[in-house]
Amino acid sequence: AQRVTQPEKLLSVFKGAPVELKCNYSYSGSPELFWYVQYSRQRLQLLLRHISRESIKGFTADLNKGETSFHLKKPFAQEEDSAMYYCALSLGGKLIFGQGTELSVKP
Amino acid sequence: DTAVSQTPKYLVTQMGNDKSIKCEQNLGHDTMYWYKQDSKKFLKIMFSYNNKELIINETVPNRFSPKSPDKAHLNLHINSLELGDSAVYFCASSQAGRSSYEQYFGPGTRLTVT
């Protein structure tokens, strides 16, 4: 079955430290993967998509088909990055979300 | 200019009651969704409508009935509310065929059933 797994429920780092939020997927076809972010008291919004290979707010994510992963990375975390991050797989017009990882960046 | 709006923002009600949550989008999208976020922050799709037609209906109890009067609105009616229905419900919209995976979310409705 198609599934998205984010193994870390909570990730806590200090400001300026590198951060990697893990995402693994289970899908036999060619995946369309995304990262969504939910800042405190704000709505869920798209952060980035694998197909565009872009960097948004310093975050990047590379699709690794061999490892079926789409980890989100940032070399230097900022306090304003503290939020809930969701990895999502687009499938048949719907998004299948991972469990979410709460990122806490401490000063 | 709110793109996807939901009302109410908070809803507290007793078991057995019937309640509705409304959603409206002004983005001109043709597809709308309802998601449920449980207490562990897990997000799961419930329904999707495209041009007022139901296209996705995940395993959701019959007590939940979505209604789309037009492309810009997707309401969620819940009958005989149960404690387990307590959650945050998110509405979202997208344009099928063009960046259909980019969904725009509403602010959420926090439903508490007592």
PDB file of C-alpha atoms in Angstrom:
ATOM      1  CA  ALA A   1       0.000   0.000   0.000  1.00  0.00           C
ATOM      2  CA  GLN A   2       1.099   3.560  -0.616  1.00  0.00           C
ATOM      3  CA  ARG A   3       2.489   5.096   2.486  1.00  0.00           C
ATOM      4  CA  VAL A   4       4.578   8.032   3.678  1.00  0.00           C
ATOM      5  CA  THR A   5       6.651   7.668   6.824  1.00  0.00           C
ATOM      6  CA  GLN A   6       8.257  10.398   8.868  1.00  0.00           C
ATOM      7  CA  PRO A   7      10.080   8.551  11.631  1.00  0.00           C
ATOM      8  CA  GLU A   8      10.721  11.562  13.856  1.00  0.00           C
ATOM      9  CA  LYS A   9       7.791  13.052  15.693  1.00  0.00           C
ATOM     10  CA  LEU A  10       9.944  15.814  17.161  1.00  0.00           C
ATOM     11  CA  LEU A  11      13.293  17.203  16.078  1.00  0.00           C
ATOM     12  CA  SER A  12      15.048  19.750  18.232  1.00  0.00           C
ATOM     13  CA  VAL A  13      18.165  21.611  17.067  1.00  0.00           C
ATOM     14  CA  PHE A  14      20.030  24.771  17.974  1.00  0.00           C
ATOM     15  CA  LYS A  15      20.036  27.841  15.776  1.00  0.00           C
ATOM     16  CA  GLY A  16      22.713  27.596  13.118  1.00  0.00           C
ATOM     17  CA  ALA A  17      22.871  23.813  13.218  1.00  0.00           C
ATOM     18  CA  PRO A  18      22.096  21.694  10.153  1.00  0.00           C
ATOM     19  CA  VAL A  19      18.717  20.043  10.069  1.00  0.00           C
ATOM     20  CA  GLU A  20      17.392  17.029   8.207  1.00  0.00           C
ATOM     21  CA  LEU A  21      13.779  15.918   8.401  1.00  0.00           C
ATOM     22  CA  LYS A  22      13.407  12.375   7.187  1.00  0.00           C
ATOM     23  CA  CYS A  23      10.731  11.130   4.831  1.00  0.00           C
ATOM     24  CA  ASN A  24      10.388   7.683   3.292  1.00  0.00           C
ATOM     25  CA  TYR A  25       7.680   6.585   0.932  1.00  0.00           C
ATOM     26  CA  SER A  26       6.211   3.357  -0.300  1.00  0.00           C
ATOM     27  CA  TYR A  27       4.987   3.536  -3.889  1.00  0.00           C
ATOM     28  CA  SER A  28       5.731   1.347  -6.876  1.00  0.00           C
ATOM     29  CA  GLY A  29       5.225   4.015  -9.535  1.00  0.00           C
ATOM     30  CA  SER A  30       6.973   7.302 -10.212  1.00  0.00           C
ATOM     31  CA  PRO A  31       6.259   9.410  -7.121  1.00  0.00           C
ATOM     32  CA  GLU A  32       5.289  13.045  -6.878  1.00  0.00           C
ATOM     33  CA  LEU A  33       6.481  14.211  -3.490  1.00  0.00           C
ATOM     34  CA  PHE A  34       6.101  17.451  -1.572  1.00  0.00           C
ATOM     35  CA  TRP A  35       6.878  19.096   1.706  1.00  0.00           C
ATOM     36  CA  TYR A  36       4.188  21.116   3.423  1.00  0.00           C
ATOM     37  CA  VAL A  37       4.775  23.312   6.469  1.00  0.00           C
ATOM     38  CA  GLN A  38       2.459  24.540   9.183  1.00  0.00           C
ATOM     39  CA  TYR A  39       3.772  27.435  11.282  1.00  0.00           C
ATOM     40  CA  SER A  40       2.201  28.091  14.646  1.00  0.00           C
ATOM     41  CA  ARG A  41      -1.375  29.374  14.256  1.00  0.00           C
ATOM     42  CA  GLN A  42      -1.053  29.455  10.472  1.00  0.00           C
ATOM     43  CA  ARG A  43      -2.511  27.291   7.762  1.00  0.00           C
ATOM     44  CA  LEU A  44      -0.737  24.437   6.069  1.00  0.00           C
ATOM     45  CA  GLN A  45       1.184  25.638   3.019  1.00  0.00           C
ATOM     46  CA  LEU A  46       3.329  24.124   0.328  1.00  0.00           C
ATOM     47  CA  LEU A  47       7.048  24.464   1.021  1.00  0.00           C
ATOM     48  CA  LEU A  48       8.539  22.696  -1.949  1.00  0.00           C
ATOM     49  CA  ARG A  49       7.982  19.964  -4.512  1.00  0.00           C
ATOM     50  CA  HIS A  50      10.538  17.503  -5.789  1.00  0.00           C
ATOM     51  CA  ILE A  51       9.767  18.113  -9.441  1.00  0.00           C
ATOM     52  CA  SER A  52      10.955  21.710  -9.371  1.00  0.00           C
ATOM     53  CA  ARG A  53      14.222  20.982  -7.521  1.00  0.00           C
ATOM     54  CA  GLU A  54      14.075  24.402  -5.944  1.00  0.00           C
ATOM     55  CA  SER A  55      15.332  25.814  -2.670  1.00  0.00           C
ATOM     56  CA  ILE A  56      12.745  27.595  -0.552  1.00  0.00           C
ATOM     57  CA  LYS A  57      13.735  29.465   2.615  1.00  0.00           C
ATOM     58  CA  GLY A  58      17.049  27.634   2.435  1.00  0.00           C
ATOM     59  CA  PHE A  59      15.402  24.210   2.419  1.00  0.00           C
ATOM     60  CA  THR A  60      16.092  21.590  -0.223  1.00  0.00           C
ATOM     61  CA  ALA A  61      14.849  18.058  -0.716  1.00  0.00           C
ATOM     62  CA  ASP A  62      16.205  15.445  -3.086  1.00  0.00           C
ATOM     63  CA  LEU A  63      14.247  12.472  -4.264  1.00  0.00           C
ATOM     64  CA  ASN A  64      16.242   9.278  -3.857  1.00  0.00           C
ATOM     65  CA  LYS A  65      14.371   6.511  -5.634  1.00  0.00           C
ATOM     66  CA  GLY A  66      16.867   3.863  -4.570  1.00  0.00           C
ATOM     67  CA  GLU A  67      16.272   4.590  -0.905  1.00  0.00           C
ATOM     68  CA  THR A  68      12.659   5.704  -1.503  1.00  0.00           C
ATOM     69  CA  SER A  69      13.388   8.841   0.463  1.00  0.00           C
ATOM     70  CA  PHE A  70      12.702  12.556   0.178  1.00  0.00           C
ATOM     71  CA  HIS A  71      14.489  14.081   3.137  1.00  0.00           C
ATOM     72  CA  LEU A  72      14.219  17.804   3.801  1.00  0.00           C
ATOM     73  CA  LYS A  73      17.473  19.578   4.587  1.00  0.00           C
ATOM     74  CA  LYS A  74      18.711  22.981   5.613  1.00  0.00           C
ATOM     75  CA  PRO A  75      22.365  23.726   6.382  1.00  0.00           C
ATOM     76  CA  PHE A  76      21.730  26.394   9.038  1.00  0.00           C
ATOM     77  CA  ALA A  77      18.467  26.308  10.958  1.00  0.00           C
ATOM     78  CA  GLN A  78      16.793  29.548  12.041  1.00  0.00           C
ATOM     79  CA  GLU A  79      14.367  30.067  14.910  1.00  0.00           C
ATOM     80  CA  GLU A  80      11.638  31.008  12.441  1.00  0.00           C
ATOM     81  CA  ASP A  81      11.912  27.517  10.928  1.00  0.00           C
ATOM     82  CA  SER A  82      10.188  26.097  14.001  1.00  0.00           C
ATOM     83  CA  ALA A  83       7.007  24.506  12.671  1.00  0.00           C
ATOM     84  CA  MET A  84       5.270  21.276  11.816  1.00  0.00           C
ATOM     85  CA  TYR A  85       6.542  19.712   8.589  1.00  0.00           C
ATOM     86  CA  TYR A  86       4.626  17.189   6.532  1.00  0.00           C
ATOM     87  CA  CYS A  87       5.939  15.079   3.704  1.00  0.00           C
ATOM     88  CA  ALA A  88       3.242  14.191   1.172  1.00  0.00           C
ATOM     89  CA  LEU A  89       2.797  11.873  -1.785  1.00  0.00           C
ATOM     90  CA  SER A  90       0.419  12.893  -4.554  1.00  0.00           C
ATOM     91  CA  LEU A  91      -1.653   9.958  -5.699  1.00  0.00           C
ATOM     92  CA  GLY A  92      -4.744   9.962  -7.878  1.00  0.00           C
ATOM     93  CA  GLY A  93      -5.638  13.546  -7.090  1.00  0.00           C
ATOM     94  CA  LYS A  94      -5.139  13.279  -3.356  1.00  0.00           C
ATOM     95  CA  LEU A  95      -2.283  13.860  -0.969  1.00  0.00           C
ATOM     96  CA  ILE A  96      -1.115  11.118   1.349  1.00  0.00           C
ATOM     97  CA  PHE A  97       0.619  12.738   4.280  1.00  0.00           C
ATOM     98  CA  GLY A  98       3.251  11.431   6.617  1.00  0.00           C
ATOM     99  CA  GLN A  99       2.704  11.701  10.334  1.00  0.00           C
ATOM    100  CA  GLY A 100       4.479  15.033  10.507  1.00  0.00           C
ATOM    101  CA  THR A 101       7.658  16.151  12.259  1.00  0.00           C
ATOM    102  CA  GLU A 102       7.674  19.035  14.658  1.00  0.00           C
ATOM    103  CA  LEU A 103      10.870  21.024  14.249  1.00  0.00           C
ATOM    104  CA  SER A 104      11.955  23.117  17.192  1.00  0.00           C
ATOM    105  CA  VAL A 105      14.903  25.469  16.671  1.00  0.00           C
ATOM    106  CA  LYS A 106      16.319  26.756  19.925  1.00  0.00           C
ATOM    107  CA  PRO A 107      18.271  30.011  20.267  1.00  0.00           C
TER     108      PRO A 107
ATOM    109  CA  ASP B   1      -7.930  38.496   0.710  1.00  0.00           C
ATOM    110  CA  THR B   2      -8.480  35.059   2.155  1.00  0.00           C
ATOM    111  CA  ALA B   3      -8.011  32.326  -0.441  1.00  0.00           C
ATOM    112  CA  VAL B   4      -9.647  29.425   1.418  1.00  0.00           C
ATOM    113  CA  SER B   5     -11.874  30.244   4.356  1.00  0.00           C
ATOM    114  CA  GLN B   6     -13.688  28.041   6.827  1.00  0.00           C
ATOM    115  CA  THR B   7     -16.416  28.716   9.343  1.00  0.00           C
ATOM    116  CA  PRO B   8     -16.570  28.326  12.193  1.00  0.00           C
ATOM    117  CA  LYS B   9     -13.017  28.360  13.462  1.00  0.00           C
ATOM    118  CA  TYR B  10     -13.987  26.608  16.687  1.00  0.00           C
ATOM    119  CA  LEU B  11     -16.925  24.347  17.325  1.00  0.00           C
ATOM    120  CA  VAL B  12     -17.788  22.824  20.678  1.00  0.00           C
ATOM    121  CA  THR B  13     -20.799  20.558  20.828  1.00  0.00           C
ATOM    122  CA  GLN B  14     -22.239  17.563  22.621  1.00  0.00           C
ATOM    123  CA  MET B  15     -22.371  13.976  21.511  1.00  0.00           C
ATOM    124  CA  GLY B  16     -25.334  13.137  19.353  1.00  0.00           C
ATOM    125  CA  ASN B  17     -25.677  16.610  17.852  1.00  0.00           C
ATOM    126  CA  ASP B  18     -25.566  17.434  14.149  1.00  0.00           C
ATOM    127  CA  LYS B  19     -23.208  20.159  12.953  1.00  0.00           C
ATOM    128  CA  SER B  20     -21.915  21.689   9.731  1.00  0.00           C
ATOM    129  CA  ILE B  21     -18.630  23.252   8.720  1.00  0.00           C
ATOM    130  CA  LYS B  22     -18.488  25.544   5.714  1.00  0.00           C
ATOM    131  CA  CYS B  23     -15.665  26.124   3.282  1.00  0.00           C
ATOM    132  CA  GLU B  24     -15.276  28.654   0.520  1.00  0.00           C
ATOM    133  CA  GLN B  25     -12.444  29.344  -1.887  1.00  0.00           C
ATOM    134  CA  ASN B  26     -11.986  32.394  -4.101  1.00  0.00           C
ATOM    135  CA  LEU B  27      -9.093  31.024  -6.148  1.00  0.00           C
ATOM    136  CA  GLY B  28     -11.230  29.811  -9.039  1.00  0.00           C
ATOM    137  CA  HIS B  29     -10.165  26.221  -8.375  1.00  0.00           C
ATOM    138  CA  ASP B  30     -12.312  23.334  -9.512  1.00  0.00           C
ATOM    139  CA  THR B  31     -11.320  20.778  -6.874  1.00  0.00           C
ATOM    140  CA  MET B  32     -11.916  20.931  -3.145  1.00  0.00           C
ATOM    141  CA  TYR B  33     -11.023  18.607  -0.281  1.00  0.00           C
ATOM    142  CA  TRP B  34     -11.717  17.852   3.348  1.00  0.00           C
ATOM    143  CA  TYR B  35      -8.953  16.568   5.594  1.00  0.00           C
ATOM    144  CA  LYS B  36      -9.049  15.469   9.214  1.00  0.00           C
ATOM    145  CA  GLN B  37      -6.146  16.139  11.574  1.00  0.00           C
ATOM    146  CA  ASP B  38      -6.316  14.047  14.710  1.00  0.00           C
ATOM    147  CA  SER B  39      -4.881  14.725  18.150  1.00  0.00           C
ATOM    148  CA  LYS B  40      -1.512  13.340  17.062  1.00  0.00           C
ATOM    149  CA  LYS B  41      -1.421  15.852  14.199  1.00  0.00           C
ATOM    150  CA  PHE B  42      -1.904  13.114  11.606  1.00  0.00           C
ATOM    151  CA  LEU B  43      -3.571  14.458   8.437  1.00  0.00           C
ATOM    152  CA  LYS B  44      -5.836  12.224   6.399  1.00  0.00           C
ATOM    153  CA  ILE B  45      -7.998  12.975   3.392  1.00  0.00           C
ATOM    154  CA  MET B  46     -11.713  12.407   3.768  1.00  0.00           C
ATOM    155  CA  PHE B  47     -13.362  13.664   0.580  1.00  0.00           C
ATOM    156  CA  SER B  48     -12.607  15.401  -2.674  1.00  0.00           C
ATOM    157  CA  TYR B  49     -14.953  17.120  -5.086  1.00  0.00           C
ATOM    158  CA  ASN B  50     -14.218  18.166  -8.643  1.00  0.00           C
ATOM    159  CA  ASN B  51     -16.692  20.514 -10.292  1.00  0.00           C
ATOM    160  CA  LYS B  52     -19.281  19.629  -7.647  1.00  0.00           C
ATOM    161  CA  GLU B  53     -18.821  15.894  -8.216  1.00  0.00           C
ATOM    162  CA  LEU B  54     -17.542  13.561  -5.517  1.00  0.00           C
ATOM    163  CA  ILE B  55     -14.315  11.950  -6.751  1.00  0.00           C
ATOM    164  CA  ILE B  56     -12.641  10.754  -3.588  1.00  0.00           C
ATOM    165  CA  ASN B  57     -14.438   9.208  -0.646  1.00  0.00           C
ATOM    166  CA  GLU B  58     -12.073   7.583   1.782  1.00  0.00           C
ATOM    167  CA  THR B  59     -13.318   5.218   4.432  1.00  0.00           C
ATOM    168  CA  VAL B  60     -15.395   7.744   6.316  1.00  0.00           C
ATOM    169  CA  PRO B  61     -18.535   6.932   8.360  1.00  0.00           C
ATOM    170  CA  ASN B  62     -21.849   7.691   6.673  1.00  0.00           C
ATOM    171  CA  ARG B  63     -22.486  10.260   9.382  1.00  0.00           C
ATOM    172  CA  PHE B  64     -20.182  12.550   7.406  1.00  0.00           C
ATOM    173  CA  SER B  65     -21.803  14.021   4.321  1.00  0.00           C
ATOM    174  CA  PRO B  66     -20.074  16.579   2.140  1.00  0.00           C
ATOM    175  CA  LYS B  67     -22.079  18.907  -0.054  1.00  0.00           C
ATOM    176  CA  SER B  68     -20.833  21.107  -2.847  1.00  0.00           C
ATOM    177  CA  PRO B  69     -23.446  23.619  -4.003  1.00  0.00           C
ATOM    178  CA  ASP B  70     -20.972  25.102  -6.474  1.00  0.00           C
ATOM    179  CA  LYS B  71     -17.295  24.945  -7.372  1.00  0.00           C
ATOM    180  CA  ALA B  72     -16.351  27.533  -4.779  1.00  0.00           C
ATOM    181  CA  HIS B  73     -18.008  25.853  -1.803  1.00  0.00           C
ATOM    182  CA  LEU B  74     -17.647  22.530  -0.059  1.00  0.00           C
ATOM    183  CA  ASN B  75     -19.489  22.031   3.187  1.00  0.00           C
ATOM    184  CA  LEU B  76     -19.209  19.167   5.633  1.00  0.00           C
ATOM    185  CA  HIS B  77     -22.202  18.006   7.600  1.00  0.00           C
ATOM    186  CA  ILE B  78     -21.751  15.603  10.487  1.00  0.00           C
ATOM    187  CA  ASN B  79     -24.657  13.723  12.035  1.00  0.00           C
ATOM    188  CA  SER B  80     -24.798  12.143  15.480  1.00  0.00           C
ATOM    189  CA  LEU B  81     -21.432  13.462  16.571  1.00  0.00           C
ATOM    190  CA  GLU B  82     -19.187  11.126  18.557  1.00  0.00           C
ATOM    191  CA  LEU B  83     -16.257  11.794  20.875  1.00  0.00           C
ATOM    192  CA  GLY B  84     -13.878  10.398  18.261  1.00  0.00           C
ATOM    193  CA  ASP B  85     -14.920  13.083  15.809  1.00  0.00           C
ATOM    194  CA  SER B  86     -13.007  15.643  17.843  1.00  0.00           C
ATOM    195  CA  ALA B  87     -10.265  16.883  15.546  1.00  0.00           C
ATOM    196  CA  VAL B  88      -9.213  19.775  13.359  1.00  0.00           C
ATOM    197  CA  TYR B  89     -10.878  19.685   9.954  1.00  0.00           C
ATOM    198  CA  PHE B  90      -9.105  21.334   7.055  1.00  0.00           C
ATOM    199  CA  CYS B  91     -10.598  22.330   3.771  1.00  0.00           C
ATOM    200  CA  ALA B  92      -8.326  22.684   0.740  1.00  0.00           C
ATOM    201  CA  SER B  93      -8.601  23.470  -2.938  1.00  0.00           C
ATOM    202  CA  SER B  94      -6.574  22.965  -6.082  1.00  0.00           C
ATOM    203  CA  GLN B  95      -6.839  23.277  -9.843  1.00  0.00           C
ATOM    204  CA  ALA B  96      -6.913  19.861 -11.453  1.00  0.00           C
ATOM    205  CA  GLY B  97      -4.560  19.304 -14.374  1.00  0.00           C
ATOM    206  CA  ARG B  98      -2.383  22.291 -13.555  1.00  0.00           C
ATOM    207  CA  SER B  99      -0.261  21.917 -10.443  1.00  0.00           C
ATOM    208  CA  SER B 100      -3.050  19.760  -9.126  1.00  0.00           C
ATOM    209  CA  TYR B 101      -0.835  18.615  -6.329  1.00  0.00           C
ATOM    210  CA  GLU B 102      -0.449  22.128  -4.955  1.00  0.00           C
ATOM    211  CA  GLN B 103      -3.297  22.375  -2.572  1.00  0.00           C
ATOM    212  CA  TYR B 104      -4.251  25.546  -0.746  1.00  0.00           C
ATOM    213  CA  PHE B 105      -5.500  24.984   2.760  1.00  0.00           C
ATOM    214  CA  GLY B 106      -7.977  26.787   4.928  1.00  0.00           C
ATOM    215  CA  PRO B 107      -7.186  27.761   8.540  1.00  0.00           C
ATOM    216  CA  GLY B 108      -8.947  24.721   9.960  1.00  0.00           C
ATOM    217  CA  THR B 109     -11.974  24.178  12.172  1.00  0.00           C
ATOM    218  CA  ARG B 110     -11.293  22.758  15.613  1.00  0.00           C
ATOM    219  CA  LEU B 111     -14.210  20.515  16.537  1.00  0.00           C
ATOM    220  CA  THR B 112     -14.553  19.413  20.146  1.00  0.00           C
ATOM    221  CA  VAL B 113     -17.235  16.883  21.022  1.00  0.00           C
ATOM    222  CA  THR B 114     -18.052  16.579  24.716  1.00  0.00           C
TER     223      THR B 114
END
